[in-house]
PDB file of C-alpha atoms in Angstrom:
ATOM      1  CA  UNK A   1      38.432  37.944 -20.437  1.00  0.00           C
ATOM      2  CA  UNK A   2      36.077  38.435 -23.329  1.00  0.00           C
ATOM      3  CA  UNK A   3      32.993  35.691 -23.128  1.00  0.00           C
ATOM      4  CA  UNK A   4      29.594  35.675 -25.277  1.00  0.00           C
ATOM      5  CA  UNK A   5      27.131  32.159 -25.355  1.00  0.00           C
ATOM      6  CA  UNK A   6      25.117  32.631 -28.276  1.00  0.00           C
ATOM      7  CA  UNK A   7      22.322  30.172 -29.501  1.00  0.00           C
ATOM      8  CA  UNK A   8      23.138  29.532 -32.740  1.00  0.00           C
ATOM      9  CA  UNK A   9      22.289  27.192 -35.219  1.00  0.00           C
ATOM     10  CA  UNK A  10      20.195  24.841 -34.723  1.00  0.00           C
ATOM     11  CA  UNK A  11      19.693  26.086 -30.988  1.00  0.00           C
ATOM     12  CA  UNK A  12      23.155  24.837 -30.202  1.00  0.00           C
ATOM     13  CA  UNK A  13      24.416  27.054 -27.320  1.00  0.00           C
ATOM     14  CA  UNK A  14      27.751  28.239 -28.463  1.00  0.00           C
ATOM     15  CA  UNK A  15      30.582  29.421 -26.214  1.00  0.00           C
ATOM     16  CA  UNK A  16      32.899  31.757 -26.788  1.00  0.00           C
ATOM     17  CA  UNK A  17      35.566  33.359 -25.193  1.00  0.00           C
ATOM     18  CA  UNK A  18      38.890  35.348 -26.385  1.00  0.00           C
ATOM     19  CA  UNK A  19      37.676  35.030 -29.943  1.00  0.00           C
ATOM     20  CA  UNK A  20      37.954  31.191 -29.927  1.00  0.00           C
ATOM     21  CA  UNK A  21      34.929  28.891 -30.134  1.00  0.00           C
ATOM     22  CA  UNK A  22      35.579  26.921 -26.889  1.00  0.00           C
ATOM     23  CA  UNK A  23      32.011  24.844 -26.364  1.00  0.00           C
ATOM     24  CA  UNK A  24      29.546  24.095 -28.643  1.00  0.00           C
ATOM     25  CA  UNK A  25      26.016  22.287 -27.040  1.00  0.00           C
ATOM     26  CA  UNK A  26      24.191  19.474 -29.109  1.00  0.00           C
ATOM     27  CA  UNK A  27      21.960  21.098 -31.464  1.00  0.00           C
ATOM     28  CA  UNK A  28      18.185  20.573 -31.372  1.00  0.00           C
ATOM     29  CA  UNK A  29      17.651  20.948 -34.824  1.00  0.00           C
ATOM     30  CA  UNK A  30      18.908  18.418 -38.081  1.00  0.00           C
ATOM     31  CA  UNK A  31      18.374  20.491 -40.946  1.00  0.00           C
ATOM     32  CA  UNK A  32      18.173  24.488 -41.652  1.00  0.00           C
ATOM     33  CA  UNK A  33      17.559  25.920 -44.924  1.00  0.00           C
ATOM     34  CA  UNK A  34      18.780  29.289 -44.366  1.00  0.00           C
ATOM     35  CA  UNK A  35      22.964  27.161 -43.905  1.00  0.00           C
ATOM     36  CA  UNK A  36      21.963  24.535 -46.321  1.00  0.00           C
ATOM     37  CA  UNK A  37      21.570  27.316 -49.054  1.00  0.00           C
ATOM     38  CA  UNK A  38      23.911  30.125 -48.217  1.00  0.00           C
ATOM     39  CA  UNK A  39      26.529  27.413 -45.977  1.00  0.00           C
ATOM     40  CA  UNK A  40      26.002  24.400 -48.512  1.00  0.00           C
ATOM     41  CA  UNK A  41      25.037  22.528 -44.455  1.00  0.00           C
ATOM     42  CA  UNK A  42      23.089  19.579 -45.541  1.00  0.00           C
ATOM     43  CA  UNK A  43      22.767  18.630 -41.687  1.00  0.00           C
ATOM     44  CA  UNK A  44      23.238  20.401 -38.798  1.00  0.00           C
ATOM     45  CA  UNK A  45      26.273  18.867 -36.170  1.00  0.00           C
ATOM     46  CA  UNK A  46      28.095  19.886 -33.472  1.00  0.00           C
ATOM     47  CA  UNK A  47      31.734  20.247 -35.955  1.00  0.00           C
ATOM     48  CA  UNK A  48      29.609  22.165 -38.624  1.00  0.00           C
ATOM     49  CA  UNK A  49      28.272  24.722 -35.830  1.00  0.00           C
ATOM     50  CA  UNK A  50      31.732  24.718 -34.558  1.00  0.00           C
ATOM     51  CA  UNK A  51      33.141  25.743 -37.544  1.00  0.00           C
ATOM     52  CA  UNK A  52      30.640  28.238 -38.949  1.00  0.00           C
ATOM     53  CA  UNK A  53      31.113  29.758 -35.443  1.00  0.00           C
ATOM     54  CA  UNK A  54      34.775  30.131 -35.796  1.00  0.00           C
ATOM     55  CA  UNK A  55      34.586  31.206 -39.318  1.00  0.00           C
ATOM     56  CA  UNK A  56      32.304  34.168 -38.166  1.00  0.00           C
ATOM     57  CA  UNK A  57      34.940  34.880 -35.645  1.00  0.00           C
ATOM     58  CA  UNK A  58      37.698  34.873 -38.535  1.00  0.00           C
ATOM     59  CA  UNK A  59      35.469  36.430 -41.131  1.00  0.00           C
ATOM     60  CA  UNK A  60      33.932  39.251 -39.435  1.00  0.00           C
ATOM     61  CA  UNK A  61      35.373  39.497 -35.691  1.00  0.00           C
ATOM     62  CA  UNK A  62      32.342  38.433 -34.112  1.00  0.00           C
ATOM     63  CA  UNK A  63      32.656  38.584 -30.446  1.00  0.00           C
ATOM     64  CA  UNK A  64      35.542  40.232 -30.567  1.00  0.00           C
ATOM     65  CA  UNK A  65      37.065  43.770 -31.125  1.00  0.00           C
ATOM     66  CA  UNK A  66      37.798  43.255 -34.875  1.00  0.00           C
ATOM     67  CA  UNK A  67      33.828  43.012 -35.275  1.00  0.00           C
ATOM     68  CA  UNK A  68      32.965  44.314 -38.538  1.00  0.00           C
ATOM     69  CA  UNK A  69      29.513  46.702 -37.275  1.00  0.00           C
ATOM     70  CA  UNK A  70      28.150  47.275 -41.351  1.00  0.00           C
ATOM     71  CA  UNK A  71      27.403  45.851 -43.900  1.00  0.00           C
ATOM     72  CA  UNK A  72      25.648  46.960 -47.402  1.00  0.00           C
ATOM     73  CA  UNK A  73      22.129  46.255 -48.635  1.00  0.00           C
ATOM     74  CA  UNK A  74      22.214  42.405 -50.171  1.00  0.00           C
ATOM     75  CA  UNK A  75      18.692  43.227 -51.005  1.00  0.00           C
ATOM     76  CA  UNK A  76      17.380  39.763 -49.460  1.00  0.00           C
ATOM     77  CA  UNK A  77      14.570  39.296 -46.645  1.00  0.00           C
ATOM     78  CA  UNK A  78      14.687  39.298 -42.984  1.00  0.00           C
ATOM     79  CA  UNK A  79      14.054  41.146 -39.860  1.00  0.00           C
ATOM     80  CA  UNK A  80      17.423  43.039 -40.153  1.00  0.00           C
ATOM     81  CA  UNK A  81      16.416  44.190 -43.763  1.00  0.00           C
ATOM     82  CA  UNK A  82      13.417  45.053 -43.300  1.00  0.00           C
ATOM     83  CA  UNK A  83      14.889  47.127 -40.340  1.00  0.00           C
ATOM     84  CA  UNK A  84      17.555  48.312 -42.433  1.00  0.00           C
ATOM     85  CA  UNK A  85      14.663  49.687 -45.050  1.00  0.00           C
ATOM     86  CA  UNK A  86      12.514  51.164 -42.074  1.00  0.00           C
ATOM     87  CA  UNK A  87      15.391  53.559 -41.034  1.00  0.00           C
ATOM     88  CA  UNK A  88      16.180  54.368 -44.446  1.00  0.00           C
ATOM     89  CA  UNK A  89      13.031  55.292 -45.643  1.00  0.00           C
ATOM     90  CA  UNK A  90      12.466  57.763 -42.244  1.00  0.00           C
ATOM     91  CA  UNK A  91       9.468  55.725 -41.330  1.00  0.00           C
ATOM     92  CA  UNK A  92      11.502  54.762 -37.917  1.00  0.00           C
ATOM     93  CA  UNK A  93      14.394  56.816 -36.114  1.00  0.00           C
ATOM     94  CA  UNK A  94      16.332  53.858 -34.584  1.00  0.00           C
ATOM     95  CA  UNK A  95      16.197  50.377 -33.641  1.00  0.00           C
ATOM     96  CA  UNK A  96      16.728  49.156 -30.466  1.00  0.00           C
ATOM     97  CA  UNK A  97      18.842  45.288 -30.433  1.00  0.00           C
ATOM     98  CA  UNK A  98      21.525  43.749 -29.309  1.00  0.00           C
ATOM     99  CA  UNK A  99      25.163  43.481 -30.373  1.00  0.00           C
ATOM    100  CA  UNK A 100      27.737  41.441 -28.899  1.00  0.00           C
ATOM    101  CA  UNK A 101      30.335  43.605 -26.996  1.00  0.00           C
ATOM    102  CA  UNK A 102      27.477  45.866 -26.390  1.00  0.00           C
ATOM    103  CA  UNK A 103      24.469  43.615 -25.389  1.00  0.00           C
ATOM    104  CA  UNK A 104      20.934  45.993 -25.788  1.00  0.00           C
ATOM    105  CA  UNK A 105      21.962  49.316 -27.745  1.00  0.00           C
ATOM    106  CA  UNK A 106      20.667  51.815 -30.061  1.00  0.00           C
ATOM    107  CA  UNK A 107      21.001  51.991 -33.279  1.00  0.00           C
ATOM    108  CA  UNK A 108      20.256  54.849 -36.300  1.00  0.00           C
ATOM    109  CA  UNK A 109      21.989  53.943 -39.298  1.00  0.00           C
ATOM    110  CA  UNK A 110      20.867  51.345 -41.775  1.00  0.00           C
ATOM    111  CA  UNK A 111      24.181  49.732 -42.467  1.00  0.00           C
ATOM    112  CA  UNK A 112      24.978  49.311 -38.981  1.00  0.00           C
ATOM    113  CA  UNK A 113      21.308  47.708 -38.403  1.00  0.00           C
ATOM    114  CA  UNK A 114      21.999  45.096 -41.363  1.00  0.00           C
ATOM    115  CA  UNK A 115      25.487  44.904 -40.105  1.00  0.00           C
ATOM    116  CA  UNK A 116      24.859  43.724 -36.280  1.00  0.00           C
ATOM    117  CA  UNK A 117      21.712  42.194 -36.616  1.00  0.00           C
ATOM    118  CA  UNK A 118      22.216  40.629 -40.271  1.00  0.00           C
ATOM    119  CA  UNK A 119      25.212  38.729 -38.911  1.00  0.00           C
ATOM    120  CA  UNK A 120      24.744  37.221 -35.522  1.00  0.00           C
ATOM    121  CA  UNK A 121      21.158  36.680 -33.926  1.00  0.00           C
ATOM    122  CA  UNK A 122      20.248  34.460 -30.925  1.00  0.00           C
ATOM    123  CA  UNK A 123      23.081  36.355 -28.465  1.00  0.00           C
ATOM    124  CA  UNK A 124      22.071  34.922 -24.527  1.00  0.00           C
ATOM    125  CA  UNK A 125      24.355  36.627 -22.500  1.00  0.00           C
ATOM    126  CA  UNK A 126      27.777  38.939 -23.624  1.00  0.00           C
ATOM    127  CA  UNK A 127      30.740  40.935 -21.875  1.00  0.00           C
ATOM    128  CA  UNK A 128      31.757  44.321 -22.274  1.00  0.00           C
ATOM    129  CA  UNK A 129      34.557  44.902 -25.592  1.00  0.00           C
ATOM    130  CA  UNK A 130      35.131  48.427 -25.266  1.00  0.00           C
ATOM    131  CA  UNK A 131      36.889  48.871 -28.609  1.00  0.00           C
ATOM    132  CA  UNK A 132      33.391  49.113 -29.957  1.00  0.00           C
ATOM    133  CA  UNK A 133      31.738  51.806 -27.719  1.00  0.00           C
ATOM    134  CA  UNK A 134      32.818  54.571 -29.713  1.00  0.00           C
ATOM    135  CA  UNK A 135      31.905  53.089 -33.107  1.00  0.00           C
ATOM    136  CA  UNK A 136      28.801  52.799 -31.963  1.00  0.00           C
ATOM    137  CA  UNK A 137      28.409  55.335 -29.432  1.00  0.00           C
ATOM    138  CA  UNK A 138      28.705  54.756 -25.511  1.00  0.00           C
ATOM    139  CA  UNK A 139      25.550  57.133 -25.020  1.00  0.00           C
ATOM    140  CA  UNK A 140      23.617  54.442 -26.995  1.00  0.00           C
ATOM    141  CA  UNK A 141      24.539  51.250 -25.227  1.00  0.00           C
ATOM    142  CA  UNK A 142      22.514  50.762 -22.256  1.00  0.00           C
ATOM    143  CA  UNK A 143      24.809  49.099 -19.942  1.00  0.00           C
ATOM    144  CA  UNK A 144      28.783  49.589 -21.222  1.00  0.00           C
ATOM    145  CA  UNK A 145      29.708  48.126 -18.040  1.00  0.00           C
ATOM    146  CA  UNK A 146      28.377  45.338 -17.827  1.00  0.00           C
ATOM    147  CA  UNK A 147      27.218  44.771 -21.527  1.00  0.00           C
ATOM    148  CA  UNK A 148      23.519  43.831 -20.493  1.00  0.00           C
ATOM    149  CA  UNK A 149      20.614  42.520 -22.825  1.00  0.00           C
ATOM    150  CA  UNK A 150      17.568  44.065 -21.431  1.00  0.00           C
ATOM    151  CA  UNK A 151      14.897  45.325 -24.558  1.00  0.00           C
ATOM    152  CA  UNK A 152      12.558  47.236 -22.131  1.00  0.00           C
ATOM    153  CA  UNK A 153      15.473  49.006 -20.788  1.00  0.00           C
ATOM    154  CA  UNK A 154      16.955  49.949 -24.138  1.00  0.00           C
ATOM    155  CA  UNK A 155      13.439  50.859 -25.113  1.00  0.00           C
ATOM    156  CA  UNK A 156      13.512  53.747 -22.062  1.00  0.00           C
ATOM    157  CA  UNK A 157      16.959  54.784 -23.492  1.00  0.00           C
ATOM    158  CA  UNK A 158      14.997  55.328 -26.498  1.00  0.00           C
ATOM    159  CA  UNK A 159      12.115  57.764 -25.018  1.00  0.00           C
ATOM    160  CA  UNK A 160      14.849  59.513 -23.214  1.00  0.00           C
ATOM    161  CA  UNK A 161      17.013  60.189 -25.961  1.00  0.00           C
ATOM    162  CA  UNK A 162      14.180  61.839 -27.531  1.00  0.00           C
ATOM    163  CA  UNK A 163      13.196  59.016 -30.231  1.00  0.00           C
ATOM    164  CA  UNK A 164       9.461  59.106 -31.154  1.00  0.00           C
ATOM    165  CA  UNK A 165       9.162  56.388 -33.915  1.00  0.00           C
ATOM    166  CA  UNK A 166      11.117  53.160 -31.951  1.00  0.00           C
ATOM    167  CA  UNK A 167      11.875  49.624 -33.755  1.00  0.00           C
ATOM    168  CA  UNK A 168      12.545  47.064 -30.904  1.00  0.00           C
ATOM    169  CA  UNK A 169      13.949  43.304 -31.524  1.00  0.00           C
ATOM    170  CA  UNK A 170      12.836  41.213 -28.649  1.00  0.00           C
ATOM    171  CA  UNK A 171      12.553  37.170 -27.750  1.00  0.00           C
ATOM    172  CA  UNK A 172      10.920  36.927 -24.371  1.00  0.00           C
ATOM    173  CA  UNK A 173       7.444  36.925 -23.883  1.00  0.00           C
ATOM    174  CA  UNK A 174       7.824  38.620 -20.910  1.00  0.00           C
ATOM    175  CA  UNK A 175       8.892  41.863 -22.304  1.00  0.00           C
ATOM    176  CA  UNK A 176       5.360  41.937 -23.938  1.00  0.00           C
ATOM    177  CA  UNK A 177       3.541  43.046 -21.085  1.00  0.00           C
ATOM    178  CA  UNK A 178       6.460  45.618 -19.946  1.00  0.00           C
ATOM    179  CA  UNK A 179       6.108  47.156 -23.666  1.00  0.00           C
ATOM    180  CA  UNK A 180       2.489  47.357 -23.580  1.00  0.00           C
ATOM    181  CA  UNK A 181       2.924  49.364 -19.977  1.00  0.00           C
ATOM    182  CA  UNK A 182       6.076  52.115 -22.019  1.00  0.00           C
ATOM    183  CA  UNK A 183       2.829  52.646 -24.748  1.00  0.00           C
ATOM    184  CA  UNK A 184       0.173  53.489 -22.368  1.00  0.00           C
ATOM    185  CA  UNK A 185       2.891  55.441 -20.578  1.00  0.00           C
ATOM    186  CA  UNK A 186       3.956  56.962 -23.619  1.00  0.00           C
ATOM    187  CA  UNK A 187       1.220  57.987 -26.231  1.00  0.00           C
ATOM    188  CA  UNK A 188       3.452  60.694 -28.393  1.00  0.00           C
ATOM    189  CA  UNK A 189       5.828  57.378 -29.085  1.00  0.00           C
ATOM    190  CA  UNK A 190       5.119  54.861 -31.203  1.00  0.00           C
ATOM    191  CA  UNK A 191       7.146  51.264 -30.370  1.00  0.00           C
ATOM    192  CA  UNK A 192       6.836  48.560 -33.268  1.00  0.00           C
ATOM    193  CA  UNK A 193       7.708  45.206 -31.937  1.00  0.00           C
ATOM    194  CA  UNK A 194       9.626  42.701 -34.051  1.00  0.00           C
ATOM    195  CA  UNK A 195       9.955  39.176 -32.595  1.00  0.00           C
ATOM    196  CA  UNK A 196      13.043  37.432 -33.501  1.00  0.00           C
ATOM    197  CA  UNK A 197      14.835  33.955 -32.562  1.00  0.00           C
ATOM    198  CA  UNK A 198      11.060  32.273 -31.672  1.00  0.00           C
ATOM    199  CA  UNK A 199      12.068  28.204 -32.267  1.00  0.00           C
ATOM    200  CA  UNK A 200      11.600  26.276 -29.365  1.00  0.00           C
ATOM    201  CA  UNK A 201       8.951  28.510 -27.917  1.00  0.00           C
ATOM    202  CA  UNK A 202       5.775  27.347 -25.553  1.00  0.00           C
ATOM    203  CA  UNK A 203       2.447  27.791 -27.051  1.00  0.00           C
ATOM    204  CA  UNK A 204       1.466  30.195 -24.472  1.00  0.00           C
ATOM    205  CA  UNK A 205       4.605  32.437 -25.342  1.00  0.00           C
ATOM    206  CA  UNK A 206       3.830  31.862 -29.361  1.00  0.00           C
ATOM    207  CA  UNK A 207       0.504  33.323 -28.426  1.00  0.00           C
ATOM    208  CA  UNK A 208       1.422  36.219 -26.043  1.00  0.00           C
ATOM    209  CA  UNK A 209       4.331  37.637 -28.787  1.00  0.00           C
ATOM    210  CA  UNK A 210       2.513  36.837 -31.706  1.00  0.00           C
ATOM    211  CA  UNK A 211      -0.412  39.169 -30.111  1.00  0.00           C
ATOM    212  CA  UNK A 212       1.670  41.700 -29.062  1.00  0.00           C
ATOM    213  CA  UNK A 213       4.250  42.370 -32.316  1.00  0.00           C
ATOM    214  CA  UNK A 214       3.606  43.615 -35.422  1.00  0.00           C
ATOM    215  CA  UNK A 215       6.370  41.308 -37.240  1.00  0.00           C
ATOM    216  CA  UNK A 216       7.681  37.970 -36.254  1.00  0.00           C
ATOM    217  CA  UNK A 217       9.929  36.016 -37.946  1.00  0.00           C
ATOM    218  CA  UNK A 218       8.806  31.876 -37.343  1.00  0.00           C
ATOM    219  CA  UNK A 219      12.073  30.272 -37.217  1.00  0.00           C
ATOM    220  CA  UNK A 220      11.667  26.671 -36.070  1.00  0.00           C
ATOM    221  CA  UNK A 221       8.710  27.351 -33.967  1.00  0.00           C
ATOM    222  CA  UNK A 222       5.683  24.886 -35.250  1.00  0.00           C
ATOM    223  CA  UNK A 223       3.426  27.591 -32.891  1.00  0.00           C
ATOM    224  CA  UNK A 224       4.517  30.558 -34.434  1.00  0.00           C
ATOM    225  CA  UNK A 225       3.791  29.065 -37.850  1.00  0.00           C
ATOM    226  CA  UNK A 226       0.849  28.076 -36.505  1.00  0.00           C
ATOM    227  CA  UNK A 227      -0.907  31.026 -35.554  1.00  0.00           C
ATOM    228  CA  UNK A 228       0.874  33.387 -38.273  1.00  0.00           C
ATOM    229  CA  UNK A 229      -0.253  31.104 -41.171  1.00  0.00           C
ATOM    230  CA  UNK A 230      -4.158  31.680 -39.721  1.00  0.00           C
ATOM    231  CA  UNK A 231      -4.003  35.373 -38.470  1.00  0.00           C
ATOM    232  CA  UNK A 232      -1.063  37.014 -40.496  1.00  0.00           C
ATOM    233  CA  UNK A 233      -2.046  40.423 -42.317  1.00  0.00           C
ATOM    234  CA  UNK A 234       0.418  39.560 -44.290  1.00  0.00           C
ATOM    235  CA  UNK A 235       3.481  36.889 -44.742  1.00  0.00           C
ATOM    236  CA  UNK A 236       6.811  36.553 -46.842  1.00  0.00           C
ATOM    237  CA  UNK A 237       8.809  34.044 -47.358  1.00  0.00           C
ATOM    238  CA  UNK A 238       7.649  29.409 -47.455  1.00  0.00           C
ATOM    239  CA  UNK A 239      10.912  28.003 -45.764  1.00  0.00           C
ATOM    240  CA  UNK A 240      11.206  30.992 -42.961  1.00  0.00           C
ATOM    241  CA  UNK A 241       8.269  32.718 -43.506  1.00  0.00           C
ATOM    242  CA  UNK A 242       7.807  36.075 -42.124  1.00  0.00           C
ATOM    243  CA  UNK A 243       4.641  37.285 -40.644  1.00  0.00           C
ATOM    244  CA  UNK A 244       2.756  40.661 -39.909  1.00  0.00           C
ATOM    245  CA  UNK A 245       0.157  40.944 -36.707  1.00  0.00           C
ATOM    246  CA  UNK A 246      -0.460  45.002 -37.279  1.00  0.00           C
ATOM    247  CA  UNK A 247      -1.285  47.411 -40.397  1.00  0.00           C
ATOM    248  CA  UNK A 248       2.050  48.278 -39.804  1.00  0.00           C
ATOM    249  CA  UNK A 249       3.674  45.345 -39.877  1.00  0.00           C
ATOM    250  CA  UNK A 250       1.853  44.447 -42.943  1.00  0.00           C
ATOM    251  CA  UNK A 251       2.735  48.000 -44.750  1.00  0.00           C
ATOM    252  CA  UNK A 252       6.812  47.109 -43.020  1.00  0.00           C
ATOM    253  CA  UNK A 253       6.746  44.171 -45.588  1.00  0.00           C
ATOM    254  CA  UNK A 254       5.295  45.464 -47.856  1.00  0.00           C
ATOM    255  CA  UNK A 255       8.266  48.220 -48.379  1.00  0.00           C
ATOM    256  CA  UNK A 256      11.023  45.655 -48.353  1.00  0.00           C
ATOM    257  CA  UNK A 257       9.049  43.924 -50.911  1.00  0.00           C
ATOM    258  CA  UNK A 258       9.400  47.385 -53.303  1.00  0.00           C
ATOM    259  CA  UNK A 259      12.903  47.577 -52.446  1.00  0.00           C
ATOM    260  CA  UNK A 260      13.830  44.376 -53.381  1.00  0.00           C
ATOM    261  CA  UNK A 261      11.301  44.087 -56.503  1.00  0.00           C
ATOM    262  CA  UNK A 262       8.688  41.673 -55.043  1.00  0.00           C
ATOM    263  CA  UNK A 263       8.043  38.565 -53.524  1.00  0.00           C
ATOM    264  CA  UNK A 264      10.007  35.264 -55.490  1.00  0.00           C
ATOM    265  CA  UNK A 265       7.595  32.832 -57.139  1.00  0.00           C
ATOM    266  CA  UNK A 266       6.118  30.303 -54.824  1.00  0.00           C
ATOM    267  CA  UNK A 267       7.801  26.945 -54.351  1.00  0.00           C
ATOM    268  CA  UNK A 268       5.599  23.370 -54.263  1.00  0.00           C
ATOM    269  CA  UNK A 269       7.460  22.112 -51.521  1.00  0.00           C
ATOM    270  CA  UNK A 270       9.298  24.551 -49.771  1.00  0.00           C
ATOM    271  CA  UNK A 271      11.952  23.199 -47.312  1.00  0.00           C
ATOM    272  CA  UNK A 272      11.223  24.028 -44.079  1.00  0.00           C
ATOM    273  CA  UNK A 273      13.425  23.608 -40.761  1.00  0.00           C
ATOM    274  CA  UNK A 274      13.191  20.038 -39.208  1.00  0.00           C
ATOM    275  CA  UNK A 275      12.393  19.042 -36.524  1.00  0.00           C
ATOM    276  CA  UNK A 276       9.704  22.275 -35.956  1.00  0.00           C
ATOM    277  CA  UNK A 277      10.079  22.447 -32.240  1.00  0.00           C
TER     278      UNK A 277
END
């Protein structure tokens, strides 16, 4: 039996097993802009989640064998395009995420970066679907048997395989301090850290990622926002803004920006996420 919880929209914890939605948890947040514009979801409920989530499942086979890995440049902005950009431009040789089916894995090709990541974010806990291992390459998934999420981990994978210039997604503050250690451990590599999936985080975790990444993405979070709108080298985007810690990050921008011809003109009142939690 194939079962995935991701949290979803509006940091609803979605179950899913057999590639039917089976539970969906009350969300914690009324109103995204990212569904309102691209899902026409004027308020976020249980029965829109539901549906959005089975649609995805219908659409594009997430969480289930039929999962469709890539998907082409829509020349927008986010974490997974800016990703996407890195790898294509040689500036990094692979990204290290998660993918349902797979849980943490590396990953090489741009597509497949926009493709996994692009499409489902906010994955808690997955189970092995072995049609995919070959698609994606068993030697890159750090756990097929068990299909675990573990960044660090997928990070060693990395150094092992021989990867010099590493792109890691990662949530928990936590892994922070274990990344900091594989740098000091590792001084020929070079690890950029982009934070993902940060609403509903404590101040003190806000603080330790935001410190420690060189791109985070501020979702919901009201601390993230707070500390990237004072300290951020460099930020894209009003509604979801995205924010750069390093010289790096701020130059990792800064090339999506050229690919995509520049930033859009500035809105009044941008709508943001509500509640920020």
């Amino acid at each position: 039996m194939s079962e995935h919880i991701v949290e979803a929209i509006g940091l609803s914890k979605v179950t899913i097993k057999d590639g039917k939605v089976i539970d969906v948890s009350e969300p914690k947040l009324d109103y995204c802009p990212l569904f309102h514009h691209h899902r026409g979801m004027e308020k976020i409920t249980k029965k829109a989640i539901w549906d959005n989530m089975q649609f995805r499942i219908d659409d594009f086979g997430m969480c289930t064998s039929n999962r469709q890995l890539r998907m082409k440049d829509f020349l927008s902005f986010g974490i997974s395009e800016i990703l996407s950009t890195l790898i294509k431009e040689n500036v990094i040789d692979c990204v290290v995420m998660v993918c349902e089916g797979c849980g943490t894995l590396i990953v090489t090709e741009s597509e497949l970066v926009q493709g996994i990541g692009g499409r489902v974010s906010g994955l808690v806990k997955t189970s092995p679907i072995p049609e995919l291992f070959d698609q994606l390459g068993r030697k890159n998934i750090l756990e097929p048997e068990t299909a675990k999420i573990d960044q660090t981990e997928g990070i060693k994978l990395a150094i092992k395989q021989g990867y010099k210039n590493i792109a890691v997604t990662i949530t928990l503050a936590q892994d922070c301090l274990k990344i900091r250690e594989l740098k000091k451990a590792h001084p020929d590599v070079n690890i950029y850290t982009f934070v993902v999936h940060t609403s509903n985080i404590t101040k003190k975790e806000a603080r330790i990622l935001f410190d420690e990444c060189d791109v985070a993405t501020a979702c919901a979070s009201k601390y993230i926002r707070e500390i990237g709108e004072a300290e951020s080298l460099k930020t894209v985007g009003q509604s979801i803004p995205i924010y750069s810690k390093t010289e790096n990050g701020k130059k990792f921008l800064e090339m999506r920006l050229e690919k995509i011809g520049g930033e859009k003109p500035k809105k009044e009142n941008p709508e943001i996420p509500d509640p920020l939690l």
